[in-house]
Coordinates of C-alpha atoms in Angstrom, one line a residue:
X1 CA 0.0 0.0 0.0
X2 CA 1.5 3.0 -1.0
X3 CA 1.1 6.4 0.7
X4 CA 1.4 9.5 -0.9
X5 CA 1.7 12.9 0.8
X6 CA -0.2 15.5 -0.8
X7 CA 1.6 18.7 -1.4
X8 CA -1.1 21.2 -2.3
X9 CA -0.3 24.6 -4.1
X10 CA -1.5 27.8 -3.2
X11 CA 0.1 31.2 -4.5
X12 CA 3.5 29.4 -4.2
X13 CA 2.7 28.2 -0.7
X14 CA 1.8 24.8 1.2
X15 CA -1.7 24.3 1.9
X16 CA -4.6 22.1 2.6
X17 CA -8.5 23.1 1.6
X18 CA -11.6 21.6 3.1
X19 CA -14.1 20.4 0.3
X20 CA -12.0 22.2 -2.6
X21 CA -12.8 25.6 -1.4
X22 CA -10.0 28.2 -2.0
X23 CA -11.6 30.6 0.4
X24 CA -11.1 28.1 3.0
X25 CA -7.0 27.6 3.1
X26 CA -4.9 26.6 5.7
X27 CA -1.0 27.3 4.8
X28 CA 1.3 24.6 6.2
X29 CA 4.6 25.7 5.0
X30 CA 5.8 28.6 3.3
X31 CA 8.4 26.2 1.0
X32 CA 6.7 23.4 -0.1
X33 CA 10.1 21.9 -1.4
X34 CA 11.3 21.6 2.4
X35 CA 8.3 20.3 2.9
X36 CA 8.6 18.0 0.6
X37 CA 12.1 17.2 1.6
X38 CA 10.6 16.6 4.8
X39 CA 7.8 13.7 3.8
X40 CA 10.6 12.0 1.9
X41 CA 12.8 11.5 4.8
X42 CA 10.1 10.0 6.4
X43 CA 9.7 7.4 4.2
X44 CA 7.4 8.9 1.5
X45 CA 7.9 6.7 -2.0
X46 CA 5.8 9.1 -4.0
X47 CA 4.6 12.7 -4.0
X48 CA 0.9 14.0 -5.3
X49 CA 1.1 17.4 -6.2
X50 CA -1.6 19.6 -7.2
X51 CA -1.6 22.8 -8.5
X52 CA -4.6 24.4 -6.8
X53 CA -4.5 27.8 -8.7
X54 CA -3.9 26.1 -12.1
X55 CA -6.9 23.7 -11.5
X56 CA -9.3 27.0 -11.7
X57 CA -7.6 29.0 -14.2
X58 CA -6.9 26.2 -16.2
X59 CA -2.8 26.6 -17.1
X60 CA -0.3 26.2 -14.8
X61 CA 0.1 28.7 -12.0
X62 CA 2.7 27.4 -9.4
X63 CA 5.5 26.1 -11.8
X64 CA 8.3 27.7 -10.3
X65 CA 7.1 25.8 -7.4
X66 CA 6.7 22.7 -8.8
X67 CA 10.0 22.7 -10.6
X68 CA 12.0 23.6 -7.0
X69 CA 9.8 20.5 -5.7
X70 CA 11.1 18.0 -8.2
X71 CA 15.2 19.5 -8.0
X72 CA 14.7 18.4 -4.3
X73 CA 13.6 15.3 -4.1
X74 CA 12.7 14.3 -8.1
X75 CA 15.2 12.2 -8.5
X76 CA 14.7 10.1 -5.2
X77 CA 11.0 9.6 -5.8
X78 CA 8.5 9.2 -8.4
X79 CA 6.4 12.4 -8.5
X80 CA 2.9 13.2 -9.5
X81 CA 0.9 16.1 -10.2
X82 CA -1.9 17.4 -10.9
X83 CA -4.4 21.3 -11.9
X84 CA -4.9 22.9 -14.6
X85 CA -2.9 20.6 -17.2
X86 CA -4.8 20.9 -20.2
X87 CA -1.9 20.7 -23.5
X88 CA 0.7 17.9 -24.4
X89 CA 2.9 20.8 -24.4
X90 CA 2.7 21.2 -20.3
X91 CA 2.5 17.7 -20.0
X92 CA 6.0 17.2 -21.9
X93 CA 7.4 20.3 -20.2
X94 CA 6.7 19.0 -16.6
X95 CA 7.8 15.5 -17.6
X96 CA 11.3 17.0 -18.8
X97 CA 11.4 18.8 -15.3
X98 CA 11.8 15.3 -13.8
X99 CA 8.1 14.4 -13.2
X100 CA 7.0 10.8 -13.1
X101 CA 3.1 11.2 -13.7
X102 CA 0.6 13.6 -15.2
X103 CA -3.1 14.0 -13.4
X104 CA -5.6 14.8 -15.8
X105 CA -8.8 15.6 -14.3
X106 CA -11.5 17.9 -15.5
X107 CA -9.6 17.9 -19.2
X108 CA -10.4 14.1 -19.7
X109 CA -14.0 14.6 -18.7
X110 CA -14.4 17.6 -21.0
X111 CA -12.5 16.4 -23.6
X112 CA -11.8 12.9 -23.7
X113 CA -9.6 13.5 -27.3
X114 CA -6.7 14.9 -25.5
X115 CA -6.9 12.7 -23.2
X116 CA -6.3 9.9 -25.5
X117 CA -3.6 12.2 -27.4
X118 CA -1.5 12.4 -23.9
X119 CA -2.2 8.2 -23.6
X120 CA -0.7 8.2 -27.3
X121 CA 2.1 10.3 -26.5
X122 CA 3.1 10.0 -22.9
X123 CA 2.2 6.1 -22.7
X124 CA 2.9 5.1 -18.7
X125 CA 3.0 8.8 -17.5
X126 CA -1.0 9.4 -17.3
X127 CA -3.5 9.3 -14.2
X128 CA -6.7 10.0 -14.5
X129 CA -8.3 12.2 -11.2
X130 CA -11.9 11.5 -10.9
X131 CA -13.7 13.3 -8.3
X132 CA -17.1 12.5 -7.3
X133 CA -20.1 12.8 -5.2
X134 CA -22.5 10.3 -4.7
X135 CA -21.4 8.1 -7.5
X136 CA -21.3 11.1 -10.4
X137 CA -18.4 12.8 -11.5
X138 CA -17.1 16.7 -10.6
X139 CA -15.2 19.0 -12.4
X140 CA -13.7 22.7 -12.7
X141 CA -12.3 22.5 -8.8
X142 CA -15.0 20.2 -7.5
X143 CA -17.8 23.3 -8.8
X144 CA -19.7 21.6 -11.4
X145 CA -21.5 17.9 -11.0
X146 CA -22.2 16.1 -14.2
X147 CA -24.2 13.2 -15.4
X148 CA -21.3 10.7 -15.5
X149 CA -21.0 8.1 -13.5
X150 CA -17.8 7.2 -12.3
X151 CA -17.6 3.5 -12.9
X152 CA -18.3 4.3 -16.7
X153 CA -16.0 6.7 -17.2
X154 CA -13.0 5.0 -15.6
X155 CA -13.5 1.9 -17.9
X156 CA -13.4 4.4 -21.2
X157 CA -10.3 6.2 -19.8
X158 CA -8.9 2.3 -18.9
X159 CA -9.6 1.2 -22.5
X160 CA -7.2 4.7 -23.5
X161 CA -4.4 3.3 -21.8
X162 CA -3.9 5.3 -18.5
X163 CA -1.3 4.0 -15.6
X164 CA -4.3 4.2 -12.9
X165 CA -7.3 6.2 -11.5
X166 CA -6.9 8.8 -8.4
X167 CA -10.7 8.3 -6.7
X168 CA -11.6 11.0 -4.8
X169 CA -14.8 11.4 -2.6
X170 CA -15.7 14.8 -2.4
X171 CA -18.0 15.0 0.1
X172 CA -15.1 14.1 2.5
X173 CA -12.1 15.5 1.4
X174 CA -10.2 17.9 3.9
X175 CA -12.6 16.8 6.3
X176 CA -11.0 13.5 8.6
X177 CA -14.1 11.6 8.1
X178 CA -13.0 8.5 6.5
X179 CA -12.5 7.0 3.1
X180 CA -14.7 5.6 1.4
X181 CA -14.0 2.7 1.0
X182 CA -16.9 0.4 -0.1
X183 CA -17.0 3.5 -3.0
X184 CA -13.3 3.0 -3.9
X185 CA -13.7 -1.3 -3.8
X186 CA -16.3 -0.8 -6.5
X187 CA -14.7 1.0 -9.0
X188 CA -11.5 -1.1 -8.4
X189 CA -13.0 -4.2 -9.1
X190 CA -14.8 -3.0 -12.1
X191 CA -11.1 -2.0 -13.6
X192 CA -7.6 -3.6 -14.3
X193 CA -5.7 -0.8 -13.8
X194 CA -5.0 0.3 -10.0
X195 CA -7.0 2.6 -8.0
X196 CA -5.7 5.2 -5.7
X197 CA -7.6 6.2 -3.1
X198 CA -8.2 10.1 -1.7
X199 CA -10.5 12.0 0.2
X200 CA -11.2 12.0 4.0
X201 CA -8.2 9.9 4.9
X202 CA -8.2 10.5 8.8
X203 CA -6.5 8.1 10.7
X204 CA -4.9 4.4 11.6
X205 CA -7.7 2.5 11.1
X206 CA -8.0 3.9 8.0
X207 CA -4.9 2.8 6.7
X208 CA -5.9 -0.6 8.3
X209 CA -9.0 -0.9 6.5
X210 CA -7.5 0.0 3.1
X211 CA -4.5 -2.5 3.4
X212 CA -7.1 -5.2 4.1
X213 CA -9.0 -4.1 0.8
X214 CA -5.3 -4.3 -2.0
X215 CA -5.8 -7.0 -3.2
X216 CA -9.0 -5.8 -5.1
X217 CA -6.8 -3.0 -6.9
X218 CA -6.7 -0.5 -4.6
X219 CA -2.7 0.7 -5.0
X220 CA -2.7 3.4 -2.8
X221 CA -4.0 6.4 -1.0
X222 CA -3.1 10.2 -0.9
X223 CA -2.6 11.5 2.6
X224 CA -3.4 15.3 3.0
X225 CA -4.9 16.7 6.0
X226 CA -4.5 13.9 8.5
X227 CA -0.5 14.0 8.1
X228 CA 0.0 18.0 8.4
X229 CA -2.8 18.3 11.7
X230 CA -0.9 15.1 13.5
X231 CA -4.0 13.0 13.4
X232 CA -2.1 10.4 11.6
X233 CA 1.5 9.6 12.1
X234 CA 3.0 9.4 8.8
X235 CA 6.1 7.4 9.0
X236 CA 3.9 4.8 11.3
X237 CA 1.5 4.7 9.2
X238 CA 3.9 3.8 6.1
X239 CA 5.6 1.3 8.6
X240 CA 2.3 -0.4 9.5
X241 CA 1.2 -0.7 6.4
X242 CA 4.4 -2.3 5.2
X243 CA 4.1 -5.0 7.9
X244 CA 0.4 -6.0 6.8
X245 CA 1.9 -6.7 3.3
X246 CA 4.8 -9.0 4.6
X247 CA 2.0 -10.7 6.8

């Protein structure tokens, strides 16, 4: 079970929403590359990044950012990210930085052709973010609900050729209330490719709950609130996950 910090960028800073609202920030670091520095050393084997003020203005707004993230620990670790990625030009330019995986949310719903261009193009470097509420998809920063379901949309995206699907409920992200995890299961099971769980992740048991739950294709889970408040440990978390695996 793999988790992955979330590093979430705000005007250059470090900082966590509750449900995808800007107005409601909380900055955790003023460098997110010592931050980042910091979840490595603690055992970390893969950073989610996410360009908060690209994801609503739809280009990338926190590059300079980014790229001081990836000279730190890029080269250690693999690297994700995600907002406002919308051309194979950024996609090309980030993975040239030293970035291991593009997150293409709102674009792939909206316009499932350039999704299947990056597939074409970028073959092993795309994720697929789908964010939903009650089983339909979001898009445009969580603002708009659509008619698509989630379980359909990940087996189109599956049949494009992405690496795996970032799940993300909504309704409980920023918030400690849990994952959902019978949610996450289904849409595992319906696909080959792994799922990555995200939203709500709040403490221990979580992590329990999730490790018991792999084997159906759930790969890992991002880890953003819980980590920076001290509800959950981190490093011990990593650790116990780890042991259930060698079990």
């Amino acid at each position: 079970m793999l988790l992955i910090p979330a590093i979430d960028l705000k005007d250059g800073q470090c900082v966590r929403l509750k449900q995808g609202d800007m107005d409601q920030s909380t900055i955790f670091a003023d460098d997110p590359a010592v931050m980042a520095r910091s979840w490595v050393d603690k055992g970390a084997r893969r950073l989610h990044l996410v360009d908060l003020n690209g994801a609503f203005a739809g280009k990338p707004k926190n590059e300079l950012a980014i790229k001081k993230i990836l000279k730190a620990v890029g080269g250690e670790i693999d690297v994700q990210l995600g907002g406002g990625i919308r051309d194979l030009d950024t996609i090309e330019r980030y993975l040239d930085a030293g970035l291991r995986y593009v997150i293409i949310g709102t674009a792939a719903v909206k316009n499932p052709g350039f999704l299947q261009d990056a597939c074409t193009a970028f073959g092993g470097h795309i994720i697929v973010g789908l964010d939903a509420k009650d089983g339909k998809v979001a898009t445009d920063g969580w603002s708009k609900l659509t008619g698509h379901e989630v379980v359909d949309l990940a087996k189109k995206f599956e049949d494009y050729g992405v690496e795996s699907i970032i799940y993300t409920d909504i309704g409980r992200d920023g918030m400690l209330s849990g994952i959902n995890i019978e949610a996450t299961v289904t849409l595992a099971q319906a696909l080959t490719i792994p799922v990555i769980a995200s939203g709500g992740l709040s403490n221990m048991a979580d992590i329990d709950k999730l490790c018991e739950v792999e084997w159906e294709g759930v790969e890992g889970v991002i880890c953003g609130r819980a980590i920076y408040t001290g509800d959950l440990d981190f490093a011990a978390a990593q650790t116990r996950a780890d042991e259930f695996n060698a079990r």
